[in-house]
PDB file of C-alpha atoms and ligand atoms in Angstrom:
ATOM      1  CA  MET M  13     134.121  87.692  61.009  1.00  0.00           C
ATOM      2  CA  SER M  14     131.438  85.415  62.537  1.00  0.00           C
ATOM      3  CA  THR M  15     131.900  83.324  66.200  1.00  0.00           C
ATOM      4  CA  SER M  16     128.655  83.501  67.065  1.00  0.00           C
ATOM      5  CA  ASN M  17     127.363  79.687  68.770  1.00  0.00           C
ATOM      6  CA  ARG M  18     124.370  79.792  66.555  1.00  0.00           C
ATOM      7  CA  ILE M  19     124.689  76.975  63.854  1.00  0.00           C
ATOM      8  CA  LEU M  20     122.348  76.633  61.126  1.00  0.00           C
ATOM      9  CA  LEU M  21     120.939  73.592  59.762  1.00  0.00           C
ATOM     10  CA  GLY M  22     121.092  73.131  56.026  1.00  0.00           C
ATOM     11  CA  VAL M  23     118.821  69.900  55.090  1.00  0.00           C
ATOM     12  CA  ASN M  24     120.299  67.926  51.767  1.00  0.00           C
ATOM     13  CA  ILE M  25     116.955  66.407  49.926  1.00  0.00           C
ATOM     14  CA  ASP M  26     119.152  64.881  47.007  1.00  0.00           C
ATOM     15  CA  HIS M  27     118.798  61.551  48.830  1.00  0.00           C
ATOM     16  CA  VAL M  28     115.017  61.879  48.751  1.00  0.00           C
ATOM     17  CA  ALA M  29     115.050  62.096  45.019  1.00  0.00           C
ATOM     18  CA  THR M  30     117.480  58.848  44.582  1.00  0.00           C
ATOM     19  CA  LEU M  31     114.893  56.555  46.215  1.00  0.00           C
ATOM     20  CA  ARG M  32     112.449  58.253  43.572  1.00  0.00           C
ATOM     21  CA  GLN M  33     114.691  57.678  40.610  1.00  0.00           C
ATOM     22  CA  ALA M  34     115.369  53.944  41.148  1.00  0.00           C
ATOM     23  CA  ARG M  35     112.147  53.296  40.217  1.00  0.00           C
ATOM     24  CA  GLY M  36     110.997  56.517  37.970  1.00  0.00           C
ATOM     25  CA  THR M  37     107.811  57.143  40.022  1.00  0.00           C
ATOM     26  CA  ARG M  38     106.680  60.142  41.235  1.00  0.00           C
ATOM     27  CA  TYR M  39     107.442  59.244  44.701  1.00  0.00           C
ATOM     28  CA  PRO M  40     108.861  60.126  47.532  1.00  0.00           C
ATOM     29  CA  ASP M  41     108.650  63.409  46.949  1.00  0.00           C
ATOM     30  CA  PRO M  42     111.582  65.578  47.685  1.00  0.00           C
ATOM     31  CA  VAL M  43     109.786  69.192  47.768  1.00  0.00           C
ATOM     32  CA  LYS M  44     107.726  67.724  50.408  1.00  0.00           C
ATOM     33  CA  ALA M  45     110.598  66.478  51.898  1.00  0.00           C
ATOM     34  CA  ALA M  46     111.522  70.231  52.127  1.00  0.00           C
ATOM     35  CA  LEU M  47     108.386  71.518  53.418  1.00  0.00           C
ATOM     36  CA  ASP M  48     108.586  68.955  56.065  1.00  0.00           C
ATOM     37  CA  ALA M  49     112.098  69.576  57.039  1.00  0.00           C
ATOM     38  CA  GLU M  50     111.374  73.912  57.249  1.00  0.00           C
ATOM     39  CA  GLU M  51     109.024  72.734  59.256  1.00  0.00           C
ATOM     40  CA  ALA M  52     110.839  70.631  60.980  1.00  0.00           C
ATOM     41  CA  GLY M  53     113.456  73.575  62.162  1.00  0.00           C
ATOM     42  CA  ALA M  54     115.766  73.456  59.010  1.00  0.00           C
ATOM     43  CA  ASP M  55     117.512  76.881  57.963  1.00  0.00           C
ATOM     44  CA  GLY M  56     117.756  76.074  54.443  1.00  0.00           C
ATOM     45  CA  ILE M  57     117.325  73.450  51.908  1.00  0.00           C
ATOM     46  CA  THR M  58     120.197  72.353  49.467  1.00  0.00           C
ATOM     47  CA  VAL M  59     120.095  70.433  46.466  1.00  0.00           C
ATOM     48  CA  HIS M  60     122.470  69.178  43.923  1.00  0.00           C
ATOM     49  CA  LEU M  61     121.289  69.254  40.462  1.00  0.00           C
ATOM     50  CA  ARG M  62     123.993  66.832  39.229  1.00  0.00           C
ATOM     51  CA  GLU M  63     124.932  66.918  35.196  1.00  0.00           C
ATOM     52  CA  ASP M  64     123.459  62.849  35.367  1.00  0.00           C
ATOM     53  CA  ARG M  65     120.203  64.054  37.020  1.00  0.00           C
ATOM     54  CA  ARG M  66     121.051  60.826  39.245  1.00  0.00           C
ATOM     55  CA  HIS M  67     118.825  62.963  41.762  1.00  0.00           C
ATOM     56  CA  ILE M  68     117.379  66.046  41.950  1.00  0.00           C
ATOM     57  CA  GLN M  69     115.868  67.128  38.391  1.00  0.00           C
ATOM     58  CA  GLU M  70     115.474  70.653  37.299  1.00  0.00           C
ATOM     59  CA  ARG M  71     111.581  70.560  37.739  1.00  0.00           C
ATOM     60  CA  ASP M  72     112.027  69.668  41.688  1.00  0.00           C
ATOM     61  CA  VAL M  73     114.523  73.075  41.601  1.00  0.00           C
ATOM     62  CA  LEU M  74     111.688  74.695  39.999  1.00  0.00           C
ATOM     63  CA  LEU M  75     109.220  73.554  42.380  1.00  0.00           C
ATOM     64  CA  LEU M  76     111.308  74.633  45.230  1.00  0.00           C
ATOM     65  CA  LYS M  77     111.828  77.983  44.072  1.00  0.00           C
ATOM     66  CA  ASP M  78     108.618  78.688  44.109  1.00  0.00           C
ATOM     67  CA  VAL M  79     107.491  77.301  47.661  1.00  0.00           C
ATOM     68  CA  LEU M  80     110.602  77.246  50.042  1.00  0.00           C
ATOM     69  CA  GLN M  81     109.792  79.828  52.823  1.00  0.00           C
ATOM     70  CA  THR M  82     113.416  79.537  53.588  1.00  0.00           C
ATOM     71  CA  ARG M  83     116.073  79.720  51.230  1.00  0.00           C
ATOM     72  CA  MET M  84     117.588  77.141  48.539  1.00  0.00           C
ATOM     73  CA  ASN M  85     121.073  76.703  48.425  1.00  0.00           C
ATOM     74  CA  PHE M  86     121.720  75.649  44.728  1.00  0.00           C
ATOM     75  CA  GLU M  87     125.120  73.420  44.190  1.00  0.00           C
ATOM     76  CA  MET M  88     126.285  72.954  40.920  1.00  0.00           C
ATOM     77  CA  GLY M  89     129.367  72.165  38.579  1.00  0.00           C
ATOM     78  CA  VAL M  90     130.919  74.691  37.250  1.00  0.00           C
ATOM     79  CA  THR M  91     129.847  74.309  33.596  1.00  0.00           C
ATOM     80  CA  GLU M  92     127.816  76.381  30.877  1.00  0.00           C
ATOM     81  CA  GLU M  93     124.838  74.769  31.143  1.00  0.00           C
ATOM     82  CA  MET M  94     124.894  75.193  35.492  1.00  0.00           C
ATOM     83  CA  MET M  95     125.703  78.480  34.792  1.00  0.00           C
ATOM     84  CA  ALA M  96     122.472  79.467  32.637  1.00  0.00           C
ATOM     85  CA  PHE M  97     120.045  77.387  34.846  1.00  0.00           C
ATOM     86  CA  ALA M  98     121.156  79.417  37.756  1.00  0.00           C
ATOM     87  CA  GLU M  99     120.720  82.301  36.131  1.00  0.00           C
ATOM     88  CA  ARG M 100     117.260  81.167  35.441  1.00  0.00           C
ATOM     89  CA  ILE M 101     116.157  80.409  38.980  1.00  0.00           C
ATOM     90  CA  ARG M 102     118.287  82.835  40.743  1.00  0.00           C
ATOM     91  CA  PRO M 103     118.659  80.564  43.818  1.00  0.00           C
ATOM     92  CA  ALA M 104     119.995  83.053  46.938  1.00  0.00           C
ATOM     93  CA  HIS M 105     123.009  80.630  47.631  1.00  0.00           C
ATOM     94  CA  ILE M 106     125.344  79.041  45.230  1.00  0.00           C
ATOM     95  CA  CYS M 107     127.688  76.377  46.230  1.00  0.00           C
ATOM     96  CA  LEU M 108     130.232  75.028  43.335  1.00  0.00           C
ATOM     97  CA  VAL M 109     131.324  71.583  43.678  1.00  0.00           C
ATOM     98  CA  PRO M 110     133.478  69.692  41.558  1.00  0.00           C
ATOM     99  CA  GLU M 111     131.721  66.941  39.928  1.00  0.00           C
ATOM    100  CA  THR M 112     132.557  64.047  37.378  1.00  0.00           C
ATOM    101  CA  ARG M 113     130.174  61.487  36.555  1.00  0.00           C
ATOM    102  CA  GLN M 114     131.581  58.364  38.041  1.00  0.00           C
ATOM    103  CA  GLU M 115     132.065  59.677  41.309  1.00  0.00           C
ATOM    104  CA  LEU M 116     129.554  57.740  43.698  1.00  0.00           C
ATOM    105  CA  THR M 117     129.586  61.167  45.916  1.00  0.00           C
ATOM    106  CA  THR M 118     131.369  64.191  45.975  1.00  0.00           C
ATOM    107  CA  GLU M 119     134.723  62.703  46.906  1.00  0.00           C
ATOM    108  CA  GLY M 120     136.750  65.908  47.448  1.00  0.00           C
ATOM    109  CA  GLY M 121     137.109  69.551  47.776  1.00  0.00           C
ATOM    110  CA  LEU M 122     136.831  71.750  44.423  1.00  0.00           C
ATOM    111  CA  ASP M 123     140.392  72.628  43.044  1.00  0.00           C
ATOM    112  CA  VAL M 124     139.974  76.343  43.633  1.00  0.00           C
ATOM    113  CA  ALA M 125     144.162  77.434  43.668  1.00  0.00           C
ATOM    114  CA  GLY M 126     144.671  75.699  40.159  1.00  0.00           C
ATOM    115  CA  GLN M 127     141.858  77.482  38.022  1.00  0.00           C
ATOM    116  CA  GLU M 128     141.318  80.758  39.801  1.00  0.00           C
ATOM    117  CA  ALA M 129     140.482  82.448  36.354  1.00  0.00           C
ATOM    118  CA  ARG M 130     137.994  80.303  35.611  1.00  0.00           C
ATOM    119  CA  ILE M 131     136.310  80.155  39.310  1.00  0.00           C
ATOM    120  CA  SER M 132     136.992  83.564  39.285  1.00  0.00           C
ATOM    121  CA  MET M 133     134.429  84.104  36.181  1.00  0.00           C
ATOM    122  CA  ALA M 134     132.017  82.078  37.791  1.00  0.00           C
ATOM    123  CA  VAL M 135     132.065  83.881  40.886  1.00  0.00           C
ATOM    124  CA  GLU M 136     131.580  86.963  38.963  1.00  0.00           C
ATOM    125  CA  ARG M 137     128.540  85.769  36.714  1.00  0.00           C
ATOM    126  CA  LEU M 138     127.064  84.284  39.737  1.00  0.00           C
ATOM    127  CA  SER M 139     127.301  87.258  42.347  1.00  0.00           C
ATOM    128  CA  LYS M 140     125.793  89.276  39.716  1.00  0.00           C
ATOM    129  CA  ILE M 141     122.241  87.660  40.026  1.00  0.00           C
ATOM    130  CA  GLY M 142     122.492  88.467  43.844  1.00  0.00           C
ATOM    131  CA  ALA M 143     123.629  84.697  44.522  1.00  0.00           C
ATOM    132  CA  GLU M 144     126.226  84.160  47.672  1.00  0.00           C
ATOM    133  CA  VAL M 145     128.456  81.907  46.104  1.00  0.00           C
ATOM    134  CA  SER M 146     129.958  79.372  48.443  1.00  0.00           C
ATOM    135  CA  LEU M 147     132.891  77.377  46.963  1.00  0.00           C
ATOM    136  CA  PHE M 148     132.745  73.210  48.156  1.00  0.00           C
ATOM    137  CA  ILE M 149     136.535  73.018  49.491  1.00  0.00           C
ATOM    138  CA  ASP M 150     139.043  70.884  51.369  1.00  0.00           C
ATOM    139  CA  ALA M 151     140.396  72.153  54.706  1.00  0.00           C
ATOM    140  CA  ASP M 152     143.637  73.242  53.055  1.00  0.00           C
ATOM    141  CA  GLU M 153     144.840  76.522  53.573  1.00  0.00           C
ATOM    142  CA  ARG M 154     146.155  76.696  49.805  1.00  0.00           C
ATOM    143  CA  GLN M 155     142.539  76.322  48.880  1.00  0.00           C
ATOM    144  CA  ILE M 156     140.775  78.521  51.250  1.00  0.00           C
ATOM    145  CA  GLU M 157     143.111  81.720  50.537  1.00  0.00           C
ATOM    146  CA  ALA M 158     142.620  80.873  46.525  1.00  0.00           C
ATOM    147  CA  SER M 159     138.556  80.792  47.506  1.00  0.00           C
ATOM    148  CA  LYS M 160     139.501  84.503  49.184  1.00  0.00           C
ATOM    149  CA  ARG M 161     141.404  85.834  46.101  1.00  0.00           C
ATOM    150  CA  VAL M 162     138.592  84.561  43.187  1.00  0.00           C
ATOM    151  CA  GLY M 163     135.779  86.619  45.382  1.00  0.00           C
ATOM    152  CA  ALA M 164     133.340  83.892  46.877  1.00  0.00           C
ATOM    153  CA  PRO M 165     131.985  85.882  49.871  1.00  0.00           C
ATOM    154  CA  ALA M 166     131.669  82.040  51.422  1.00  0.00           C
ATOM    155  CA  ILE M 167     133.282  78.801  51.757  1.00  0.00           C
ATOM    156  CA  GLU M 168     132.209  74.941  52.770  1.00  0.00           C
ATOM    157  CA  LEU M 169     133.970  72.325  54.148  1.00  0.00           C
ATOM    158  CA  HIS M 170     134.562  69.135  52.700  1.00  0.00           C
ATOM    159  CA  THR M 171     134.026  67.175  55.920  1.00  0.00           C
ATOM    160  CA  GLY M 172     134.123  63.705  54.165  1.00  0.00           C
ATOM    161  CA  ARG M 173     137.471  62.971  55.323  1.00  0.00           C
ATOM    162  CA  TYR M 174     136.575  63.452  58.870  1.00  0.00           C
ATOM    163  CA  ALA M 175     133.314  61.079  58.546  1.00  0.00           C
ATOM    164  CA  ASP M 176     135.362  58.454  57.034  1.00  0.00           C
ATOM    165  CA  ALA M 177     138.142  58.419  58.917  1.00  0.00           C
ATOM    166  CA  GLN M 178     138.455  54.992  60.961  1.00  0.00           C
ATOM    167  CA  THR M 179     141.250  55.021  63.956  1.00  0.00           C
ATOM    168  CA  PRO M 180     140.336  57.744  66.682  1.00  0.00           C
ATOM    169  CA  THR M 181     143.992  59.049  66.000  1.00  0.00           C
ATOM    170  CA  ASP M 182     142.569  59.957  62.342  1.00  0.00           C
ATOM    171  CA  VAL M 183     138.993  61.150  63.246  1.00  0.00           C
ATOM    172  CA  ALA M 184     141.340  63.775  65.805  1.00  0.00           C
ATOM    173  CA  ASP M 185     143.303  64.648  62.726  1.00  0.00           C
ATOM    174  CA  GLU M 186     140.663  65.072  60.562  1.00  0.00           C
ATOM    175  CA  LEU M 187     138.392  66.969  62.655  1.00  0.00           C
ATOM    176  CA  GLN M 188     141.349  69.564  63.598  1.00  0.00           C
ATOM    177  CA  ARG M 189     141.781  69.753  59.652  1.00  0.00           C
ATOM    178  CA  VAL M 190     138.415  71.048  59.495  1.00  0.00           C
ATOM    179  CA  ALA M 191     138.669  73.432  63.183  1.00  0.00           C
ATOM    180  CA  ASP M 192     142.214  75.066  61.387  1.00  0.00           C
ATOM    181  CA  GLY M 193     140.300  75.614  58.254  1.00  0.00           C
ATOM    182  CA  VAL M 194     137.279  77.228  59.933  1.00  0.00           C
ATOM    183  CA  ALA M 195     139.799  79.157  61.530  1.00  0.00           C
ATOM    184  CA  CYS M 196     141.650  79.838  58.315  1.00  0.00           C
ATOM    185  CA  GLY M 197     138.504  80.683  57.060  1.00  0.00           C
ATOM    186  CA  LEU M 198     137.494  83.132  59.275  1.00  0.00           C
ATOM    187  CA  ALA M 199     140.521  85.236  59.531  1.00  0.00           C
ATOM    188  CA  GLN M 200     140.022  85.365  55.619  1.00  0.00           C
ATOM    189  CA  GLY M 201     136.947  86.925  56.132  1.00  0.00           C
ATOM    190  CA  LEU M 202     134.866  84.264  54.639  1.00  0.00           C
ATOM    191  CA  ILE M 203     131.358  82.895  55.608  1.00  0.00           C
ATOM    192  CA  VAL M 204     132.300  79.223  56.690  1.00  0.00           C
ATOM    193  CA  ASN M 205     129.820  76.531  56.069  1.00  0.00           C
ATOM    194  CA  ALA M 206     130.661  72.760  56.210  1.00  0.00           C
ATOM    195  CA  GLY M 207     129.465  69.489  55.212  1.00  0.00           C
ATOM    196  CA  HIS M 208     129.195  65.844  54.064  1.00  0.00           C
ATOM    197  CA  GLY M 209     129.084  62.353  55.389  1.00  0.00           C
ATOM    198  CA  LEU M 210     128.004  64.046  59.184  1.00  0.00           C
ATOM    199  CA  HIS M 211     125.629  62.161  61.274  1.00  0.00           C
ATOM    200  CA  TYR M 212     123.775  61.481  64.580  1.00  0.00           C
ATOM    201  CA  HIS M 213     127.641  60.009  65.376  1.00  0.00           C
ATOM    202  CA  ASN M 214     129.537  62.004  64.030  1.00  0.00           C
ATOM    203  CA  VAL M 215     128.378  65.300  63.673  1.00  0.00           C
ATOM    204  CA  GLU M 216     128.540  67.014  67.421  1.00  0.00           C
ATOM    205  CA  ALA M 217     132.152  67.254  67.420  1.00  0.00           C
ATOM    206  CA  VAL M 218     131.681  69.482  63.847  1.00  0.00           C
ATOM    207  CA  ALA M 219     129.186  71.264  65.412  1.00  0.00           C
ATOM    208  CA  ALA M 220     131.310  72.466  68.620  1.00  0.00           C
ATOM    209  CA  ILE M 221     133.814  74.309  66.487  1.00  0.00           C
ATOM    210  CA  LYS M 222     133.033  77.765  66.633  1.00  0.00           C
ATOM    211  CA  GLY M 223     132.668  80.042  63.745  1.00  0.00           C
ATOM    212  CA  ILE M 224     131.265  77.791  61.605  1.00  0.00           C
ATOM    213  CA  ASN M 225     127.829  79.263  60.232  1.00  0.00           C
ATOM    214  CA  GLU M 226     125.989  76.604  58.770  1.00  0.00           C
ATOM    215  CA  LEU M 227     125.904  72.508  58.443  1.00  0.00           C
ATOM    216  CA  ASN M 228     125.135  70.610  55.436  1.00  0.00           C
ATOM    217  CA  ILE M 229     123.460  67.373  56.133  1.00  0.00           C
ATOM    218  CA  GLY M 230     121.304  65.067  53.813  1.00  0.00           C
ATOM    219  CA  HIS M 231     122.247  61.487  53.382  1.00  0.00           C
ATOM    220  CA  ALA M 232     122.629  60.455  56.894  1.00  0.00           C
ATOM    221  CA  LEU M 233     119.537  62.334  57.748  1.00  0.00           C
ATOM    222  CA  VAL M 234     117.350  61.107  54.636  1.00  0.00           C
ATOM    223  CA  ALA M 235     118.795  57.240  55.592  1.00  0.00           C
ATOM    224  CA  HIS M 236     116.925  58.211  59.620  1.00  0.00           C
ATOM    225  CA  ALA M 237     114.113  59.285  58.419  1.00  0.00           C
ATOM    226  CA  LEU M 238     113.097  55.976  56.928  1.00  0.00           C
ATOM    227  CA  PHE M 239     112.748  54.632  60.505  1.00  0.00           C
ATOM    228  CA  VAL M 240     111.408  58.065  62.549  1.00  0.00           C
ATOM    229  CA  GLY M 241     109.726  60.478  59.761  1.00  0.00           C
ATOM    230  CA  PHE M 242     111.588  63.127  58.109  1.00  0.00           C
ATOM    231  CA  LYS M 243     110.467  65.967  60.061  1.00  0.00           C
ATOM    232  CA  SER M 244     111.702  63.746  63.475  1.00  0.00           C
ATOM    233  CA  ALA M 245     114.894  63.058  61.531  1.00  0.00           C
ATOM    234  CA  VAL M 246     115.538  67.012  61.113  1.00  0.00           C
ATOM    235  CA  ALA M 247     114.519  67.656  64.279  1.00  0.00           C
ATOM    236  CA  GLU M 248     117.245  64.992  66.149  1.00  0.00           C
ATOM    237  CA  MET M 249     119.822  66.451  63.724  1.00  0.00           C
ATOM    238  CA  LYS M 250     118.803  70.418  64.801  1.00  0.00           C
ATOM    239  CA  ALA M 251     118.865  69.289  68.913  1.00  0.00           C
ATOM    240  CA  LEU M 252     122.202  67.882  68.484  1.00  0.00           C
ATOM    241  CA  ILE M 253     124.116  70.581  66.207  1.00  0.00           C
ATOM    242  CA  LEU M 254     122.321  72.730  68.414  1.00  0.00           C
ATOM    243  CA  ALA M 255     123.054  71.118  71.536  1.00  0.00           C
ATOM    244  CA  ALA M 256     126.949  70.996  70.951  1.00  0.00           C
ATOM    245  CA  ALA M 257     126.941  74.285  69.590  1.00  0.00           C
ATOM    246  CA  LYS M 258     126.482  76.254  73.194  1.00  0.00           C
ATOM    247  CA  PRO M 259     129.418  78.144  75.023  1.00  0.00           C
TER     248      PRO M 259
HETATM  249  C1  LIG Y 308     127.915  68.734  47.253  1.00  0.00           C
HETATM  250  C2  LIG Y 308     127.287  67.359  48.339  1.00  0.00           C
HETATM  251  O1  LIG Y 308     128.401  67.023  49.159  1.00  0.00           O
HETATM  252  C3  LIG Y 308     126.476  67.129  48.135  1.00  0.00           C
HETATM  253  O2  LIG Y 308     125.408  67.541  46.806  1.00  0.00           O
HETATM  254  C4  LIG Y 308     126.389  65.773  47.745  1.00  0.00           C
HETATM  255  O3  LIG Y 308     127.126  64.792  47.062  1.00  0.00           O
HETATM  256  C5  LIG Y 308     125.077  64.793  47.188  1.00  0.00           C
HETATM  257  O4  LIG Y 308     124.691  63.321  47.598  1.00  0.00           O
HETATM  258  P1  LIG Y 308     126.049  62.551  46.496  1.00  0.00           P
HETATM  259  O5  LIG Y 308     126.923  63.262  46.472  1.00  0.00           O
HETATM  260  O6  LIG Y 308     125.700  61.543  46.280  1.00  0.00           O
HETATM  261  O7  LIG Y 308     124.870  63.231  44.564  1.00  0.00           O
HETATM  262  N1  LIG Y 309     127.403  69.560  50.747  1.00  0.00           N
HETATM  263  C1  LIG Y 309     127.409  68.447  51.550  1.00  0.00           C
HETATM  264  C2  LIG Y 309     125.864  68.164  51.413  1.00  0.00           C
HETATM  265  O1  LIG Y 309     124.715  68.677  50.944  1.00  0.00           O
HETATM  266  C3  LIG Y 309     124.759  66.894  52.160  1.00  0.00           C
HETATM  267  O2  LIG Y 309     126.194  66.247  52.181  1.00  0.00           O
HETATM  268  P1  LIG Y 309     125.603  64.665  52.682  1.00  0.00           P
HETATM  269  O3  LIG Y 309     125.186  64.733  53.693  1.00  0.00           O
HETATM  270  O4  LIG Y 309     124.913  63.619  51.791  1.00  0.00           O
HETATM  271  O5  LIG Y 309     127.004  63.514  52.600  1.00  0.00           O
END
């Protein structure tokens, strides 16, 4: 069980690719963003190869696999196409996420409790290639316990509801839900990560929760990078996280 205050930053570069795909150009290059992020202190690089390929493409993943100095956290839906691709590229970390083509973004967590046999088979298959498999779930005791049962060593708690909360009471309630989820995950012996919708103005309270291993942050960071550059955007986020996580 980890209760250390060292907290890692996984930089999600999906939305660098979103800008590129908007025009079908060769720029901006998510691979360059990943290398800049690493130089600025990122502990890992997260990419989500969506079924509809709206941002990251297979080629990006293949290039990243060759050039990353840190490690890749490969987010994927639980489909045969993605399972076969993951087996081919063998990322160090794989995060299974729910996915629909219609959604604007990943709107909720994976329903592990509702499909234990299917997720268990996927975890087993991906563990065989040496990946640490994580499940992107809501901070819900039922889902956390199911994640343990299906054999995943790690979970990533979806912080979107916290990020979207509008009133101080809702923000406090959602933050408490994340904190309870972290405690529950640690009690189950799981590695607990968190992410989605985290921003410079809301990250500190989450980073201050003891026992979180890694925060995955993308959209806000890419948006800020437009104004300050990618390295500065990553360095600022890393500094905020590390300061908030101090004992
Ligand atoms: C699973 C997750 O939270 C990230 O992959 C995030 O979803 C990336 O952005 P989009 O949801 O906009 O693809
Ligand atoms: N898994 C969450 C992630 O990678 C980043 O999500 P966001 O910061 O782009 O919302």
